[in-house]
Amino acid sequence: MNALYDIIGIPFGYLMKLINYVFDNYAVSIIVFTIVTKLLMLPINYKTQKSAARMQLLTPKLEKLRKSYANNPQRLQQEQQKLYIEEGVNPMGSCLPAFIQMFLLFGVLDVVYKPITHILDFTKDVRRAAVEIAGAKIGDLRCELEVMKDLSVNYDKYTSLAGDFARKVTDFSENFTIFGANLGKTPDFTPDTWNKENFILFMIPILAGVAQLLSSVYSQIHQKKVNPNMQNGGCMTFMMYSMPLMSVWFAFQVPAGVGFYWIWSALLSFVITFLLNQYFTPERTAAINEKEKEKARIYAEKHPEKKSFMQRMMEQQELLEQQNNQARKNSNGDKMSRNEMNKVNRELIKEARKRMAEKYGEIYDDNDED
């Protein structure tokens, strides 16, 4: 897991170092860092929002299919996939931003946990020596934060380290704050004393949850607006409230800098989602949908050998259905041996591959076992 943090954290570390060099305040740097990453993700968010808006146009057709094949789930799935192919829509299009958000979180965690590595750029030997002086465990994600904490009360122990380590880390620690609260500290739900710093640290996870709740409530209101017939089931309501609560819980487990990033990430995501929803009006979405369908049709005609994700899924499903039908047929007749069953399955697979090769203009080799 540490290797994953290192790989993802390196590029984010360079970005954060550049931003911190300009603003010389870690809290401000996190805000700017969040803005920059959101701008980099804007094209992906645009495509995701466009896909969601186009999916919304399919709601009446999907509802009709659900009613027509209510008692035949397998046929319903096939018809839905055919509809997605005809419309050129990928129902899984919203998964990518969620994955990227998790990717970003790993990077942010590494940058917040390791400011001496990413921001101050000391050598590995110097960092290791500082960790040993602090009595922290080498390789632990929190070891550099432990160094900063120990140095604040035992400055003289670190003066012998190269690169003017003690002074640079001390100067950086003074800017590693928001309103006097150290962002390297982990918020405590029940601190020993309710001073100014502990109160600010306590509020960061709470605000992170509120920001997440704002986005969740807005998304549900928007979905209800564009789809009045949508039923708000218990599962959806549970998710709307459980995710912000999870954000609060998680923010109490990590340094406050992560929760601070999460606040601004949720707020900026809300703003971007709101603006994109305003842009994708029903009229504009309908026009975009027609253009995308025509584009997909022209591409399919020019490149018949290339199959979309949904097409491949349909072909695999048809193949499995053929195998299941054959198995059911055999089970109703004479019992077959394992070798006979394997032979039948191989013939079915060959036949399916042959049909797909003919469909897409590919060369099929009957002797190719692959």
mmCIF file with all atom_site columns, N, CA and C in Angstrom, residues 34-51 96-97 100-101 104 268-277 279-280:
data_model
loop_
_atom_site.group_PDB
_atom_site.id
_atom_site.type_symbol
_atom_site.label_atom_id
_atom_site.label_alt_id
_atom_site.label_comp_id
_atom_site.label_asym_id
_atom_site.label_entity_id
_atom_site.label_seq_id
_atom_site.pdbx_PDB_ins_code
_atom_site.Cartn_x
_atom_site.Cartn_y
_atom_site.Cartn_z
_atom_site.occupancy
_atom_site.B_iso_or_equiv
_atom_site.pdbx_formal_charge
_atom_site.auth_seq_id
_atom_site.auth_comp_id
_atom_site.auth_asym_id
_atom_site.auth_atom_id
_atom_site.pdbx_PDB_model_num
ATOM 1   N N  . THR A 1 34  ? -6.651  22.125 -5.027  1.00 0.00 ? 34  THR A N  1
ATOM 2   C CA . THR A 1 34  ? -7.973  21.566 -5.316  1.00 0.00 ? 34  THR A CA 1
ATOM 3   C C  . THR A 1 34  ? -8.574  22.195 -6.565  1.00 0.00 ? 34  THR A C  1
ATOM 4   N N  . ILE A 1 35  ? -8.432  23.511 -6.695  1.00 0.00 ? 35  ILE A N  1
ATOM 5   C CA . ILE A 1 35  ? -8.955  24.207 -7.880  1.00 0.00 ? 35  ILE A CA 1
ATOM 6   C C  . ILE A 1 35  ? -8.274  23.698 -9.146  1.00 0.00 ? 35  ILE A C  1
ATOM 7   N N  . VAL A 1 36  ? -6.939  23.559 -9.079  1.00 0.00 ? 36  VAL A N  1
ATOM 8   C CA . VAL A 1 36  ? -6.186  23.099 -10.254 1.00 0.00 ? 36  VAL A CA 1
ATOM 9   C C  . VAL A 1 36  ? -6.618  21.693 -10.667 1.00 0.00 ? 36  VAL A C  1
ATOM 10  N N  . THR A 1 37  ? -6.727  20.779 -9.686  1.00 0.00 ? 37  THR A N  1
ATOM 11  C CA . THR A 1 37  ? -7.122  19.403 -10.021 1.00 0.00 ? 37  THR A CA 1
ATOM 12  C C  . THR A 1 37  ? -8.547  19.348 -10.563 1.00 0.00 ? 37  THR A C  1
ATOM 13  N N  . LYS A 1 38  ? -9.434  20.193 -10.032 1.00 0.00 ? 38  LYS A N  1
ATOM 14  C CA . LYS A 1 38  ? -10.811 20.224 -10.541 1.00 0.00 ? 38  LYS A CA 1
ATOM 15  C C  . LYS A 1 38  ? -10.856 20.733 -11.978 1.00 0.00 ? 38  LYS A C  1
ATOM 16  N N  . LEU A 1 39  ? -10.020 21.713 -12.283 1.00 0.00 ? 39  LEU A N  1
ATOM 17  C CA . LEU A 1 39  ? -9.956  22.224 -13.653 1.00 0.00 ? 39  LEU A CA 1
ATOM 18  C C  . LEU A 1 39  ? -9.406  21.163 -14.606 1.00 0.00 ? 39  LEU A C  1
ATOM 19  N N  . LEU A 1 40  ? -8.415  20.394 -14.121 1.00 0.00 ? 40  LEU A N  1
ATOM 20  C CA . LEU A 1 40  ? -7.868  19.317 -14.948 1.00 0.00 ? 40  LEU A CA 1
ATOM 21  C C  . LEU A 1 40  ? -8.917  18.236 -15.217 1.00 0.00 ? 40  LEU A C  1
ATOM 22  N N  . MET A 1 41  ? -9.813  18.047 -14.264 1.00 0.00 ? 41  MET A N  1
ATOM 23  C CA . MET A 1 41  ? -10.854 17.024 -14.403 1.00 0.00 ? 41  MET A CA 1
ATOM 24  C C  . MET A 1 41  ? -12.097 17.533 -15.122 1.00 0.00 ? 41  MET A C  1
ATOM 25  N N  . LEU A 1 42  ? -12.139 18.826 -15.418 1.00 0.00 ? 42  LEU A N  1
ATOM 26  C CA . LEU A 1 42  ? -13.351 19.401 -16.003 1.00 0.00 ? 42  LEU A CA 1
ATOM 27  C C  . LEU A 1 42  ? -13.785 18.712 -17.298 1.00 0.00 ? 42  LEU A C  1
ATOM 28  N N  . PRO A 1 43  ? -12.871 18.394 -18.231 1.00 0.00 ? 43  PRO A N  1
ATOM 29  C CA . PRO A 1 43  ? -13.314 17.680 -19.448 1.00 0.00 ? 43  PRO A CA 1
ATOM 30  C C  . PRO A 1 43  ? -13.969 16.335 -19.143 1.00 0.00 ? 43  PRO A C  1
ATOM 31  N N  . ILE A 1 44  ? -13.433 15.615 -18.140 1.00 0.00 ? 44  ILE A N  1
ATOM 32  C CA . ILE A 1 44  ? -14.019 14.331 -17.764 1.00 0.00 ? 44  ILE A CA 1
ATOM 33  C C  . ILE A 1 44  ? -15.387 14.539 -17.135 1.00 0.00 ? 44  ILE A C  1
ATOM 34  N N  . ASN A 1 45  ? -15.502 15.549 -16.270 1.00 0.00 ? 45  ASN A N  1
ATOM 35  C CA . ASN A 1 45  ? -16.793 15.849 -15.657 1.00 0.00 ? 45  ASN A CA 1
ATOM 36  C C  . ASN A 1 45  ? -17.822 16.253 -16.707 1.00 0.00 ? 45  ASN A C  1
ATOM 37  N N  . TYR A 1 46  ? -17.360 16.981 -17.719 1.00 0.00 ? 46  TYR A N  1
ATOM 38  C CA . TYR A 1 46  ? -18.269 17.397 -18.787 1.00 0.00 ? 46  TYR A CA 1
ATOM 39  C C  . TYR A 1 46  ? -18.817 16.173 -19.520 1.00 0.00 ? 46  TYR A C  1
ATOM 40  N N  . LYS A 1 47  ? -17.929 15.253 -19.866 1.00 0.00 ? 47  LYS A N  1
ATOM 41  C CA . LYS A 1 47  ? -18.366 14.045 -20.574 1.00 0.00 ? 47  LYS A CA 1
ATOM 42  C C  . LYS A 1 47  ? -19.304 13.202 -19.710 1.00 0.00 ? 47  LYS A C  1
ATOM 43  N N  . THR A 1 48  ? -18.995 13.123 -18.420 1.00 0.00 ? 48  THR A N  1
ATOM 44  C CA . THR A 1 48  ? -19.835 12.351 -17.514 1.00 0.00 ? 48  THR A CA 1
ATOM 45  C C  . THR A 1 48  ? -21.222 12.972 -17.394 1.00 0.00 ? 48  THR A C  1
ATOM 46  N N  . GLN A 1 49  ? -21.251 14.293 -17.254 1.00 0.00 ? 49  GLN A N  1
ATOM 47  C CA . GLN A 1 49  ? -22.535 14.990 -17.142 1.00 0.00 ? 49  GLN A CA 1
ATOM 48  C C  . GLN A 1 49  ? -23.325 14.865 -18.436 1.00 0.00 ? 49  GLN A C  1
ATOM 49  N N  . LYS A 1 50  ? -22.622 14.918 -19.561 1.00 0.00 ? 50  LYS A N  1
ATOM 50  C CA . LYS A 1 50  ? -23.298 14.758 -20.854 1.00 0.00 ? 50  LYS A CA 1
ATOM 51  C C  . LYS A 1 50  ? -23.886 13.367 -20.976 1.00 0.00 ? 50  LYS A C  1
ATOM 52  N N  . SER A 1 51  ? -23.127 12.361 -20.551 1.00 0.00 ? 51  SER A N  1
ATOM 53  C CA . SER A 1 51  ? -23.617 10.986 -20.598 1.00 0.00 ? 51  SER A CA 1
ATOM 54  C C  . SER A 1 51  ? -24.831 10.816 -19.692 1.00 0.00 ? 51  SER A C  1
ATOM 55  N N  . LEU A 1 96  ? -15.827 6.495  -14.113 1.00 0.00 ? 96  LEU A N  1
ATOM 56  C CA . LEU A 1 96  ? -14.473 7.036  -14.242 1.00 0.00 ? 96  LEU A CA 1
ATOM 57  C C  . LEU A 1 96  ? -14.191 8.173  -13.266 1.00 0.00 ? 96  LEU A C  1
ATOM 58  N N  . PRO A 1 97  ? -15.072 9.192  -13.142 1.00 0.00 ? 97  PRO A N  1
ATOM 59  C CA . PRO A 1 97  ? -14.769 10.265 -12.188 1.00 0.00 ? 97  PRO A CA 1
ATOM 60  C C  . PRO A 1 97  ? -14.638 9.762  -10.758 1.00 0.00 ? 97  PRO A C  1
ATOM 61  N N  . ILE A 1 100 ? -11.220 8.369  -10.426 1.00 0.00 ? 100 ILE A N  1
ATOM 62  C CA . ILE A 1 100 ? -10.217 9.437  -10.411 1.00 0.00 ? 100 ILE A CA 1
ATOM 63  C C  . ILE A 1 100 ? -10.226 10.166 -9.072  1.00 0.00 ? 100 ILE A C  1
ATOM 64  N N  . GLN A 1 101 ? -11.429 10.353 -8.489  1.00 0.00 ? 101 GLN A N  1
ATOM 65  C CA . GLN A 1 101 ? -11.497 10.995 -7.181  1.00 0.00 ? 101 GLN A CA 1
ATOM 66  C C  . GLN A 1 101 ? -10.737 10.173 -6.137  1.00 0.00 ? 101 GLN A C  1
ATOM 67  N N  . LEU A 1 104 ? -7.085  10.690 -6.759  1.00 0.00 ? 104 LEU A N  1
ATOM 68  C CA . LEU A 1 104 ? -6.656  11.982 -6.215  1.00 0.00 ? 104 LEU A CA 1
ATOM 69  C C  . LEU A 1 104 ? -6.490  11.910 -4.701  1.00 0.00 ? 104 LEU A C  1
ATOM 70  N N  . LEU A 1 268 ? -16.350 22.606 -4.549  1.00 0.00 ? 268 LEU A N  1
ATOM 71  C CA . LEU A 1 268 ? -16.072 22.868 -5.962  1.00 0.00 ? 268 LEU A CA 1
ATOM 72  C C  . LEU A 1 268 ? -16.815 21.874 -6.853  1.00 0.00 ? 268 LEU A C  1
ATOM 73  N N  . SER A 1 269 ? -16.935 20.630 -6.398  1.00 0.00 ? 269 SER A N  1
ATOM 74  C CA . SER A 1 269 ? -17.698 19.640 -7.162  1.00 0.00 ? 269 SER A CA 1
ATOM 75  C C  . SER A 1 269 ? -19.159 20.062 -7.265  1.00 0.00 ? 269 SER A C  1
ATOM 76  N N  . PHE A 1 270 ? -19.685 20.590 -6.167  1.00 0.00 ? 270 PHE A N  1
ATOM 77  C CA . PHE A 1 270 ? -21.067 21.082 -6.174  1.00 0.00 ? 270 PHE A CA 1
ATOM 78  C C  . PHE A 1 270 ? -21.242 22.217 -7.180  1.00 0.00 ? 270 PHE A C  1
ATOM 79  N N  . VAL A 1 271 ? -20.313 23.161 -7.167  1.00 0.00 ? 271 VAL A N  1
ATOM 80  C CA . VAL A 1 271 ? -20.397 24.299 -8.092  1.00 0.00 ? 271 VAL A CA 1
ATOM 81  C C  . VAL A 1 271 ? -20.323 23.832 -9.544  1.00 0.00 ? 271 VAL A C  1
ATOM 82  N N  . ILE A 1 272 ? -19.375 22.936 -9.832  1.00 0.00 ? 272 ILE A N  1
ATOM 83  C CA . ILE A 1 272 ? -19.213 22.440 -11.202 1.00 0.00 ? 272 ILE A CA 1
ATOM 84  C C  . ILE A 1 272 ? -20.443 21.664 -11.646 1.00 0.00 ? 272 ILE A C  1
ATOM 85  N N  . THR A 1 273 ? -20.969 20.806 -10.762 1.00 0.00 ? 273 THR A N  1
ATOM 86  C CA . THR A 1 273 ? -22.165 20.039 -11.103 1.00 0.00 ? 273 THR A CA 1
ATOM 87  C C  . THR A 1 273 ? -23.349 20.950 -11.350 1.00 0.00 ? 273 THR A C  1
ATOM 88  N N  . PHE A 1 274 ? -23.500 21.963 -10.509 1.00 0.00 ? 274 PHE A N  1
ATOM 89  C CA . PHE A 1 274 ? -24.608 22.921 -10.677 1.00 0.00 ? 274 PHE A CA 1
ATOM 90  C C  . PHE A 1 274 ? -24.512 23.637 -12.022 1.00 0.00 ? 274 PHE A C  1
ATOM 91  N N  . LEU A 1 275 ? -23.325 24.117 -12.373 1.00 0.00 ? 275 LEU A N  1
ATOM 92  C CA . LEU A 1 275 ? -23.151 24.848 -13.627 1.00 0.00 ? 275 LEU A CA 1
ATOM 93  C C  . LEU A 1 275 ? -23.378 23.937 -14.835 1.00 0.00 ? 275 LEU A C  1
ATOM 94  N N  . LEU A 1 276 ? -22.899 22.707 -14.767 1.00 0.00 ? 276 LEU A N  1
ATOM 95  C CA . LEU A 1 276 ? -23.098 21.781 -15.879 1.00 0.00 ? 276 LEU A CA 1
ATOM 96  C C  . LEU A 1 276 ? -24.570 21.395 -16.026 1.00 0.00 ? 276 LEU A C  1
ATOM 97  N N  . ASN A 1 277 ? -25.269 21.263 -14.897 1.00 0.00 ? 277 ASN A N  1
ATOM 98  C CA . ASN A 1 277 ? -26.707 20.977 -14.968 1.00 0.00 ? 277 ASN A CA 1
ATOM 99  C C  . ASN A 1 277 ? -27.469 22.128 -15.613 1.00 0.00 ? 277 ASN A C  1
ATOM 100 N N  . TYR A 1 279 ? -26.192 24.048 -17.840 1.00 0.00 ? 279 TYR A N  1
ATOM 101 C CA . TYR A 1 279 ? -25.805 24.043 -19.259 1.00 0.00 ? 279 TYR A CA 1
ATOM 102 C C  . TYR A 1 279 ? -26.584 22.996 -20.043 1.00 0.00 ? 279 TYR A C  1
ATOM 103 N N  . PHE A 1 280 ? -26.707 21.793 -19.477 1.00 0.00 ? 280 PHE A N  1
ATOM 104 C CA . PHE A 1 280 ? -27.372 20.699 -20.195 1.00 0.00 ? 280 PHE A CA 1
ATOM 105 C C  . PHE A 1 280 ? -28.892 20.786 -20.006 1.00 0.00 ? 280 PHE A C  1
#
